[in-house]
Amino acid sequence: TAGGIYQDYLGDITYSSVANAIYIAGSYRATITFGPGLGSNPLASVGSSTSYYNGFLAKYDLNGNIQWSVRNGNTNSEHNYSNGVSCDNLGNPYITGGMQYDSYFYSYNSATNYYVRGVQYREPYIAKYNTSGALSWVIIAPDGYDEGIAGISVKNNTAYVLGNFKETINFGYQQLHSTNNSYSGNIFIWRYTE
């Protein structure tokens, strides 16, 4: 079981035969716990507010025992979401989601964080971890507005993210311009290779 006293969102689940593990990604408010029975391996909110969401990634063995969990979030009362998870050929998990403005990504069992400076509202990110829960890197696609992230797929060391955007969005040196600024905007596929 996993959860907290507020509403939680499950974003995605994947299995890695190399790591012999199941990974889940999602979002929570305040505190979330993982394990057989609530109360084990809690993750606290990155910020002090219980009104805003934080993203998480958790690793389980095939018997349903929690191995580790990590979080990402914002201290300025904004939302972070983890919508998708996939693994590379070495069993390393990648997550994707949306972050708002300044966000912090953590490794397992560490108070040290990696700070990511965002520009707009709900910008897409990709974060890679190793099988022990240590953060390897984070990259964002900035300058868009109100993007939605559908999921991620990884092959070898290349990640593919599916989502939608309004107005403009930047992928490195390539900028896309939306032809439809309605609620859902246009679709993008983001390919990122290490």
PDB file of C-alpha atoms in Angstrom:
ATOM      1  CA  THR A   1       0.000   0.000   0.000  1.00  0.00           C
ATOM      2  CA  ALA A   2       0.996   3.614  -0.443  1.00  0.00           C
ATOM      3  CA  GLY A   3      -0.703   6.886   0.358  1.00  0.00           C
ATOM      4  CA  GLY A   4      -1.299   9.779   2.677  1.00  0.00           C
ATOM      5  CA  ILE A   5      -4.175  11.629   4.319  1.00  0.00           C
ATOM      6  CA  TYR A   6      -4.740  13.865   1.274  1.00  0.00           C
ATOM      7  CA  GLN A   7      -5.502  12.938  -2.321  1.00  0.00           C
ATOM      8  CA  ASP A   8      -2.670  11.152  -4.147  1.00  0.00           C
ATOM      9  CA  TYR A   9      -2.279  10.574  -7.889  1.00  0.00           C
ATOM     10  CA  LEU A  10      -0.673   7.554  -9.488  1.00  0.00           C
ATOM     11  CA  GLY A  11       1.043   8.592 -12.688  1.00  0.00           C
ATOM     12  CA  ASP A  12       2.558   5.397 -14.079  1.00  0.00           C
ATOM     13  CA  ILE A  13       4.053   1.981 -13.358  1.00  0.00           C
ATOM     14  CA  THR A  14       6.806  -0.007 -15.094  1.00  0.00           C
ATOM     15  CA  TYR A  15       8.709  -3.252 -14.605  1.00  0.00           C
ATOM     16  CA  SER A  16      12.449  -3.761 -15.131  1.00  0.00           C
ATOM     17  CA  SER A  17      13.670  -7.323 -15.665  1.00  0.00           C
ATOM     18  CA  VAL A  18      17.270  -6.110 -15.278  1.00  0.00           C
ATOM     19  CA  ALA A  19      16.639  -4.486 -11.870  1.00  0.00           C
ATOM     20  CA  ASN A  20      14.052  -7.181 -11.060  1.00  0.00           C
ATOM     21  CA  ALA A  21      11.850  -4.407  -9.709  1.00  0.00           C
ATOM     22  CA  ILE A  22       8.656  -2.428 -10.170  1.00  0.00           C
ATOM     23  CA  TYR A  23       8.778   1.366 -10.249  1.00  0.00           C
ATOM     24  CA  ILE A  24       5.805   3.666  -9.673  1.00  0.00           C
ATOM     25  CA  ALA A  25       5.577   7.422 -10.164  1.00  0.00           C
ATOM     26  CA  GLY A  26       2.901   9.838  -9.044  1.00  0.00           C
ATOM     27  CA  SER A  27       2.056  12.898  -6.986  1.00  0.00           C
ATOM     28  CA  TYR A  28       1.066  13.559  -3.363  1.00  0.00           C
ATOM     29  CA  ARG A  29       0.303  16.339  -0.902  1.00  0.00           C
ATOM     30  CA  ALA A  30       1.819  16.778   2.576  1.00  0.00           C
ATOM     31  CA  THR A  31       3.242  13.289   3.322  1.00  0.00           C
ATOM     32  CA  ILE A  32       3.063   9.923   1.609  1.00  0.00           C
ATOM     33  CA  THR A  33       4.150   6.542   2.955  1.00  0.00           C
ATOM     34  CA  PHE A  34       5.128   3.369   1.117  1.00  0.00           C
ATOM     35  CA  GLY A  35       5.361  -0.239   2.166  1.00  0.00           C
ATOM     36  CA  PRO A  36       3.328  -3.114   3.492  1.00  0.00           C
ATOM     37  CA  GLY A  37       1.089  -1.004   5.708  1.00  0.00           C
ATOM     38  CA  LEU A  38       1.125   2.763   5.906  1.00  0.00           C
ATOM     39  CA  GLY A  39       3.799   4.306   8.046  1.00  0.00           C
ATOM     40  CA  SER A  40       6.965   2.972   6.429  1.00  0.00           C
ATOM     41  CA  ASN A  41       9.338   5.043   4.316  1.00  0.00           C
ATOM     42  CA  PRO A  42       7.509   8.394   4.515  1.00  0.00           C
ATOM     43  CA  LEU A  43       8.243  11.264   2.143  1.00  0.00           C
ATOM     44  CA  ALA A  44       7.443  14.744   3.422  1.00  0.00           C
ATOM     45  CA  SER A  45       6.395  17.624   1.222  1.00  0.00           C
ATOM     46  CA  VAL A  46       9.278  19.696  -0.178  1.00  0.00           C
ATOM     47  CA  GLY A  47       7.485  22.898   0.864  1.00  0.00           C
ATOM     48  CA  SER A  48       5.505  23.644   4.000  1.00  0.00           C
ATOM     49  CA  SER A  49       2.064  23.856   2.371  1.00  0.00           C
ATOM     50  CA  THR A  50      -0.283  20.858   2.289  1.00  0.00           C
ATOM     51  CA  SER A  51      -2.233  22.411  -0.616  1.00  0.00           C
ATOM     52  CA  TYR A  52       0.330  21.726  -3.344  1.00  0.00           C
ATOM     53  CA  TYR A  53       1.518  18.526  -4.990  1.00  0.00           C
ATOM     54  CA  ASN A  54       4.975  16.949  -4.974  1.00  0.00           C
ATOM     55  CA  GLY A  55       6.181  14.284  -7.399  1.00  0.00           C
ATOM     56  CA  PHE A  56       7.517  10.889  -6.312  1.00  0.00           C
ATOM     57  CA  LEU A  57       9.276   7.805  -7.641  1.00  0.00           C
ATOM     58  CA  ALA A  58       9.247   4.552  -5.662  1.00  0.00           C
ATOM     59  CA  LYS A  59      10.950   1.199  -6.232  1.00  0.00           C
ATOM     60  CA  TYR A  60       9.445  -2.116  -5.072  1.00  0.00           C
ATOM     61  CA  ASP A  61      10.770  -5.653  -5.261  1.00  0.00           C
ATOM     62  CA  LEU A  62       8.575  -8.318  -6.865  1.00  0.00           C
ATOM     63  CA  ASN A  63       7.150  -9.308  -3.454  1.00  0.00           C
ATOM     64  CA  GLY A  64       5.757  -5.791  -2.941  1.00  0.00           C
ATOM     65  CA  ASN A  65       8.416  -4.614  -0.471  1.00  0.00           C
ATOM     66  CA  ILE A  66       9.451  -0.994  -0.796  1.00  0.00           C
ATOM     67  CA  GLN A  67      13.146  -0.558  -1.641  1.00  0.00           C
ATOM     68  CA  TRP A  68      13.341   3.234  -1.756  1.00  0.00           C
ATOM     69  CA  SER A  69      11.393   6.372  -2.641  1.00  0.00           C
ATOM     70  CA  VAL A  70      12.413   9.877  -3.761  1.00  0.00           C
ATOM     71  CA  ARG A  71      10.602  13.185  -4.152  1.00  0.00           C
ATOM     72  CA  ASN A  72      10.610  16.389  -6.159  1.00  0.00           C
ATOM     73  CA  GLY A  73       8.785  19.596  -5.364  1.00  0.00           C
ATOM     74  CA  ASN A  74       8.679  23.309  -4.879  1.00  0.00           C
ATOM     75  CA  THR A  75       9.079  25.467  -1.768  1.00  0.00           C
ATOM     76  CA  ASN A  76       7.124  28.412  -3.232  1.00  0.00           C
ATOM     77  CA  SER A  77       3.639  26.912  -2.956  1.00  0.00           C
ATOM     78  CA  GLU A  78       3.481  25.526  -6.492  1.00  0.00           C
ATOM     79  CA  HIS A  79       2.723  22.071  -7.906  1.00  0.00           C
ATOM     80  CA  ASN A  80       5.098  19.368  -9.163  1.00  0.00           C
ATOM     81  CA  TYR A  81       3.789  16.225 -10.836  1.00  0.00           C
ATOM     82  CA  SER A  82       5.386  12.918 -11.812  1.00  0.00           C
ATOM     83  CA  ASN A  83       3.277  11.497 -14.637  1.00  0.00           C
ATOM     84  CA  GLY A  84       5.419   8.797 -16.246  1.00  0.00           C
ATOM     85  CA  VAL A  85       8.186   6.286 -15.526  1.00  0.00           C
ATOM     86  CA  SER A  86      10.251   4.024 -17.789  1.00  0.00           C
ATOM     87  CA  CYS A  87      13.580   2.177 -17.500  1.00  0.00           C
ATOM     88  CA  ASP A  88      16.650   1.965 -19.702  1.00  0.00           C
ATOM     89  CA  ASN A  89      18.419  -1.267 -20.642  1.00  0.00           C
ATOM     90  CA  LEU A  90      20.410  -1.155 -17.361  1.00  0.00           C
ATOM     91  CA  GLY A  91      17.293  -0.882 -15.183  1.00  0.00           C
ATOM     92  CA  ASN A  92      17.757   2.824 -14.369  1.00  0.00           C
ATOM     93  CA  PRO A  93      14.394   4.607 -13.976  1.00  0.00           C
ATOM     94  CA  TYR A  94      13.512   7.861 -15.745  1.00  0.00           C
ATOM     95  CA  ILE A  95      10.533   9.968 -14.714  1.00  0.00           C
ATOM     96  CA  THR A  96       8.724  12.773 -16.462  1.00  0.00           C
ATOM     97  CA  GLY A  97       6.129  15.270 -15.377  1.00  0.00           C
ATOM     98  CA  GLY A  98       5.464  18.953 -14.952  1.00  0.00           C
ATOM     99  CA  MET A  99       7.214  21.386 -12.619  1.00  0.00           C
ATOM    100  CA  GLN A 100       6.365  24.954 -11.754  1.00  0.00           C
ATOM    101  CA  TYR A 101       9.078  27.576 -11.470  1.00  0.00           C
ATOM    102  CA  ASP A 102      11.834  26.657  -8.967  1.00  0.00           C
ATOM    103  CA  SER A 103      11.944  22.959  -8.108  1.00  0.00           C
ATOM    104  CA  TYR A 104      14.092  20.588  -6.071  1.00  0.00           C
ATOM    105  CA  PHE A 105      14.880  16.957  -6.903  1.00  0.00           C
ATOM    106  CA  TYR A 106      16.228  14.583  -4.227  1.00  0.00           C
ATOM    107  CA  SER A 107      18.157  11.323  -4.140  1.00  0.00           C
ATOM    108  CA  TYR A 108      17.230   8.437  -1.850  1.00  0.00           C
ATOM    109  CA  ASN A 109      18.417   8.787   1.750  1.00  0.00           C
ATOM    110  CA  SER A 110      19.913  12.220   1.140  1.00  0.00           C
ATOM    111  CA  ALA A 111      18.983  15.717   2.289  1.00  0.00           C
ATOM    112  CA  THR A 112      20.996  17.169  -0.604  1.00  0.00           C
ATOM    113  CA  ASN A 113      18.858  18.374  -3.484  1.00  0.00           C
ATOM    114  CA  TYR A 114      19.343  19.372  -7.102  1.00  0.00           C
ATOM    115  CA  TYR A 115      17.843  22.792  -7.840  1.00  0.00           C
ATOM    116  CA  VAL A 116      16.157  23.382 -11.209  1.00  0.00           C
ATOM    117  CA  ARG A 117      15.188  26.908 -12.253  1.00  0.00           C
ATOM    118  CA  GLY A 118      11.944  26.961 -14.217  1.00  0.00           C
ATOM    119  CA  VAL A 119      10.478  29.848 -16.169  1.00  0.00           C
ATOM    120  CA  GLN A 120       6.769  29.168 -16.569  1.00  0.00           C
ATOM    121  CA  TYR A 121       3.841  27.102 -15.367  1.00  0.00           C
ATOM    122  CA  ARG A 122       3.965  23.274 -15.537  1.00  0.00           C
ATOM    123  CA  GLU A 123       7.135  22.841 -17.613  1.00  0.00           C
ATOM    124  CA  PRO A 124       8.047  19.299 -18.709  1.00  0.00           C
ATOM    125  CA  TYR A 125      11.063  17.613 -17.149  1.00  0.00           C
ATOM    126  CA  ILE A 126      12.973  14.350 -17.445  1.00  0.00           C
ATOM    127  CA  ALA A 127      14.884  13.047 -14.405  1.00  0.00           C
ATOM    128  CA  LYS A 128      17.132   9.998 -14.411  1.00  0.00           C
ATOM    129  CA  TYR A 129      17.964   7.936 -11.306  1.00  0.00           C
ATOM    130  CA  ASN A 130      20.149   4.886 -10.836  1.00  0.00           C
ATOM    131  CA  THR A 131      18.796   1.603  -9.446  1.00  0.00           C
ATOM    132  CA  SER A 132      19.818   2.678  -5.911  1.00  0.00           C
ATOM    133  CA  GLY A 133      17.729   5.871  -6.055  1.00  0.00           C
ATOM    134  CA  ALA A 134      20.543   8.372  -6.652  1.00  0.00           C
ATOM    135  CA  LEU A 135      19.616  11.234  -8.989  1.00  0.00           C
ATOM    136  CA  SER A 136      21.810  11.262 -12.108  1.00  0.00           C
ATOM    137  CA  TRP A 137      20.469  14.375 -13.861  1.00  0.00           C
ATOM    138  CA  VAL A 138      17.403  16.534 -14.599  1.00  0.00           C
ATOM    139  CA  ILE A 139      16.564  18.469 -17.761  1.00  0.00           C
ATOM    140  CA  ILE A 140      13.567  20.715 -18.522  1.00  0.00           C
ATOM    141  CA  ALA A 141      11.915  22.088 -21.657  1.00  0.00           C
ATOM    142  CA  PRO A 142      11.340  25.713 -20.603  1.00  0.00           C
ATOM    143  CA  ASP A 143       9.287  28.673 -21.770  1.00  0.00           C
ATOM    144  CA  GLY A 144       6.093  26.816 -22.571  1.00  0.00           C
ATOM    145  CA  TYR A 145       2.860  27.375 -20.717  1.00  0.00           C
ATOM    146  CA  ASP A 146       0.574  24.837 -19.051  1.00  0.00           C
ATOM    147  CA  GLU A 147       1.988  21.720 -20.687  1.00  0.00           C
ATOM    148  CA  GLY A 148       0.452  18.324 -20.107  1.00  0.00           C
ATOM    149  CA  ILE A 149       2.645  15.227 -19.929  1.00  0.00           C
ATOM    150  CA  ALA A 150       1.182  11.899 -21.036  1.00  0.00           C
ATOM    151  CA  GLY A 151       4.148   9.551 -20.523  1.00  0.00           C
ATOM    152  CA  ILE A 152       7.711   8.480 -21.194  1.00  0.00           C
ATOM    153  CA  SER A 153       9.412   5.604 -22.982  1.00  0.00           C
ATOM    154  CA  VAL A 154      13.152   4.842 -22.777  1.00  0.00           C
ATOM    155  CA  LYS A 155      15.340   2.726 -25.030  1.00  0.00           C
ATOM    156  CA  ASN A 156      19.028   2.410 -24.169  1.00  0.00           C
ATOM    157  CA  ASN A 157      19.968   5.976 -23.157  1.00  0.00           C
ATOM    158  CA  THR A 158      17.294   7.813 -25.165  1.00  0.00           C
ATOM    159  CA  ALA A 159      14.079   9.069 -23.572  1.00  0.00           C
ATOM    160  CA  TYR A 160      10.887   9.923 -25.470  1.00  0.00           C
ATOM    161  CA  VAL A 161       8.232  12.074 -23.770  1.00  0.00           C
ATOM    162  CA  LEU A 162       4.714  12.620 -25.111  1.00  0.00           C
ATOM    163  CA  GLY A 163       2.783  15.727 -24.129  1.00  0.00           C
ATOM    164  CA  ASN A 164       0.959  18.844 -25.210  1.00  0.00           C
ATOM    165  CA  PHE A 165       1.766  22.554 -25.008  1.00  0.00           C
ATOM    166  CA  LYS A 166       0.375  26.036 -25.612  1.00  0.00           C
ATOM    167  CA  GLU A 167       2.158  29.085 -27.068  1.00  0.00           C
ATOM    168  CA  THR A 168       5.859  28.058 -27.336  1.00  0.00           C
ATOM    169  CA  ILE A 169       8.178  25.453 -25.865  1.00  0.00           C
ATOM    170  CA  ASN A 170      11.976  25.052 -26.108  1.00  0.00           C
ATOM    171  CA  PHE A 171      13.903  21.811 -26.538  1.00  0.00           C
ATOM    172  CA  GLY A 172      17.516  22.919 -26.400  1.00  0.00           C
ATOM    173  CA  TYR A 173      18.031  25.077 -29.486  1.00  0.00           C
ATOM    174  CA  GLN A 174      14.720  24.128 -31.095  1.00  0.00           C
ATOM    175  CA  GLN A 175      11.608  26.168 -30.331  1.00  0.00           C
ATOM    176  CA  LEU A 176       8.111  24.988 -31.247  1.00  0.00           C
ATOM    177  CA  HIS A 177       5.192  27.381 -31.740  1.00  0.00           C
ATOM    178  CA  SER A 178       1.657  26.212 -31.067  1.00  0.00           C
ATOM    179  CA  THR A 179      -0.901  26.599 -33.837  1.00  0.00           C
ATOM    180  CA  ASN A 180      -3.712  26.081 -31.340  1.00  0.00           C
ATOM    181  CA  ASN A 181      -3.733  27.897 -27.995  1.00  0.00           C
ATOM    182  CA  SER A 182      -6.934  26.291 -26.758  1.00  0.00           C
ATOM    183  CA  TYR A 183      -7.019  24.325 -23.522  1.00  0.00           C
ATOM    184  CA  SER A 184      -5.061  21.338 -24.859  1.00  0.00           C
ATOM    185  CA  GLY A 185      -2.849  23.130 -27.402  1.00  0.00           C
ATOM    186  CA  ASN A 186      -0.639  21.025 -29.689  1.00  0.00           C
ATOM    187  CA  ILE A 187       1.073  17.649 -29.233  1.00  0.00           C
ATOM    188  CA  PHE A 188       4.835  17.214 -28.901  1.00  0.00           C
ATOM    189  CA  ILE A 189       7.233  14.273 -28.732  1.00  0.00           C
ATOM    190  CA  TRP A 190      10.459  15.180 -26.914  1.00  0.00           C
ATOM    191  CA  ARG A 191      13.462  12.999 -27.706  1.00  0.00           C
ATOM    192  CA  TYR A 192      16.436  13.369 -25.375  1.00  0.00           C
ATOM    193  CA  THR A 193      19.667  11.360 -25.631  1.00  0.00           C
ATOM    194  CA  GLU A 194      22.418  11.555 -23.022  1.00  0.00           C
TER     195      GLU A 194
END
